[in-house]
Phi, psi and omega in degrees: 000144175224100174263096153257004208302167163056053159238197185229018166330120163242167140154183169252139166237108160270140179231098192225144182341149176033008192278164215283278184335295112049275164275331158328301196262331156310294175339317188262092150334308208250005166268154177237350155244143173250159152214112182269353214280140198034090157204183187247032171306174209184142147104168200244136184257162149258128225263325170297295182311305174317278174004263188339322201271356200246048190292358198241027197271151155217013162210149190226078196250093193237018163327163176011043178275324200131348191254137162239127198283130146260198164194149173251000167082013189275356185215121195305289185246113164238150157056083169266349186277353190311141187248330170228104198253093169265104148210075225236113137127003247229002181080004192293128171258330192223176153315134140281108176332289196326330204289354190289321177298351189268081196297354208246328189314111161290326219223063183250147168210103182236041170295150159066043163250185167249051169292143180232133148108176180297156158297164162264143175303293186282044178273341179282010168275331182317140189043354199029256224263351178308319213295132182221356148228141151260102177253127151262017200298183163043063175225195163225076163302153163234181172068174192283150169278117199274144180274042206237056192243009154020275198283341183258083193300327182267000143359107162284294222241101170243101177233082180257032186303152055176095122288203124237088176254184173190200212087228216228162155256116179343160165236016178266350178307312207300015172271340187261111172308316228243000175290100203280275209251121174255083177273090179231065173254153167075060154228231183210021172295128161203156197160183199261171160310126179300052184288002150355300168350283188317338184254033157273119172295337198253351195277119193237353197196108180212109188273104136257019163325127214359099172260153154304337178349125180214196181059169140017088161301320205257115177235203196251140161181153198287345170264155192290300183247097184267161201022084163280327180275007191294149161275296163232151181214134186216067153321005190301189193009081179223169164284336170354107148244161193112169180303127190310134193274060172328311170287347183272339178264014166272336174304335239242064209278344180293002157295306181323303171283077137261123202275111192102120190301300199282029206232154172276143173285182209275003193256323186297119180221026155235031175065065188234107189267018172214211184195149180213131160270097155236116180260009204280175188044073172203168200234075180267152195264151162080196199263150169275134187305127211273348179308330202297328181282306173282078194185081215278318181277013187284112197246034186174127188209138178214104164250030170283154140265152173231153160251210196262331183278327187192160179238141189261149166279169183300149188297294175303019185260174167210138203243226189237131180259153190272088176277188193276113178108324184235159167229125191230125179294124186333306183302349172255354181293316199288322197277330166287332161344296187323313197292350174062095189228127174347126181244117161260101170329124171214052182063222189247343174334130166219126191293129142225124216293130150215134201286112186301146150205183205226044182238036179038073186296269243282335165278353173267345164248015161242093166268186167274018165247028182286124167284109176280354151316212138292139167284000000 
């Protein structure tokens, strides 16, 4: 084992074809995880050649460390038992083929790199039934998210925010039971709402954020109670119009149980301690739902539109006045003011304005470092 992570580690390492470093780690046979991640490292890995040389490695965790990864795509199968491939910031440019052959790969993160260019078809080969997390986030991906996901019945983390894709949201997602978190925000998706989605038991996290989205969030779908497990949801800057999906927050009993003002709640095992609803910039109808006041762990809710100056609610809502019972940060108490907006009871909640952004907050705190366990 080589654990160095989370240190303030310098120097230069290169691991490149016949190089000294290289011939070091040919030496060591018998390792099987390295981890290099936050740390200040220097120097270029080829990415295959370590693989070959490693045969018994089974997690390769080279995040933020400082290195930068290549590959020349020249070797099909290295490694083929590898179970975790972390290299989220590494400078990484194209797909590795080999990863296609890596049947056992648990894990993959090649987020916040410089991929360019289409998804490979045969990215739904990678672990086949193993894979249980993908991060593709922060690349400049292009083109459609391809519908070739088949194989991963155990699939947690489907994360491919701020690309430029566009299209559909797969619908091969809607086979995995066991899928917690969907992060397709910051693309060019457009179409009416998937509400499939809703009927994944375990979907505890669904970023669409700004999207093409247009039309009815509240559909029809054969289960009675949908996204019970949800945390966060976040839909803002879509086209949505119609009443406000009033039945999902009725739903949302995994809000509900928290033991303890300060406590996580007992259902969260990916590492998420609050919960946030944003529906904001969008041209949703009605009241905001009073259920919304019992949903104890909700610690951040936005049905606003905001500009540069101030923040406006969508014109047609009617919202919360700081009433007996509510706290609201002055700057949005004076702007529901204007509106002459309704008072609404809303339990002990308490509003806090959040600020939408597109810098792929939902991949920073869902890495390949979630604890998938119990809390």
């Amino acid at each position: 084992l080589l654990y160095l992570d989370n240190n303030q580690l310098t120097g230069q390492i290169d691991v490149l074809d016949n190089g000294p470093s290289l011939q070091t780690f040919q030496r060591l046979t018998n390792l099987t995880n390295i981890d290099l991640s936050h740390n200040n490292f220097r120097g270029y890995w080829e990415l295959d050649a370590l693989l070959s040389s490693l045969p018994n490695l089974d997690i390769l965790i080279l995040s933020y460390s400082g290195i930068s990864v290549t590959t020349s795509n020249a070797r099909r199968y290295v490694n083929l038992g590898l179970e975790v491939l972390s290299l989220a910031s590494c400078s990484f440019k194209v797909f590795s083929v080999s990863n296609r052959a890596m049947t056992y790969l648990a894990q993959l993160d090649l987020s916040s790199n410089e991929i360019h260019g289409h998804i490979p078809e045969w990215i739904g080969k990678i672990g086949r039934n193993q894979l249980s997390i993908l991060n593709l986030a922060n690349n400049s991906l292009t083109s459609s998210i391809p519908n070739v996901y088949k194989d991963w019945s155990e699939l947690e983390g489907f994360i491919l925010n701020a690309n430029q894709l566009e299209g559909k949201v797969p619908i091969s997602l809607n086979k995995y039971q066991c899928l917690k978190v969907t992060d397709l925000g910051n693309y060019q998706l457009s179409e009416t709402f998937p509400s499939w989605l809703g009927d994944l038991p375990n979907l505890q996290v669904l970023v669409l954020k700004s999207n093409n989205f247009r039309g009815a969030s509240v559909t029809s779908s054969k289960v009675e109670f949908l996204f019970q497990r949800l945390q966060v949801l976040d839909l803002s800057h879509n086209g949505f119009v119609g009443q406000l999906p009033t039945n999902y927050f009725q739903n949302f009993n995994a809000m509900k149980n928290v033991v303890g003002v300060n406590s996580k709640p007992k259902y969260v095992d990916i590492g998420v301690d609050y919960t946030i609803v944003d529906l904001s910039d969008n041209k949703f109808l009605g009241e905001i739902p009073n259920i919304t006041g019992y949903l104890k762990s909700l610690k951040r809710a936005a049905f606003h539109k905001e500009d540069s100056s101030t923040h406006l609610m969508n014109i047609h809502l009617v919202g919360i006045q700081n009433s007996v019972g509510i706290h609201c940060p002055k700057s949005v108490v004076s702007t529901y003011r204007n509106h002459n907006l309704k008072v609404m009871e809303m339990g002990r909640m308490r509003m806090i304005h959040m600020e939408s952004r597109g810098d792929g907050i939902w991949v920073k705190n869902f890495g390949c470092s979630w604890s998938t366990g119990p809390s």
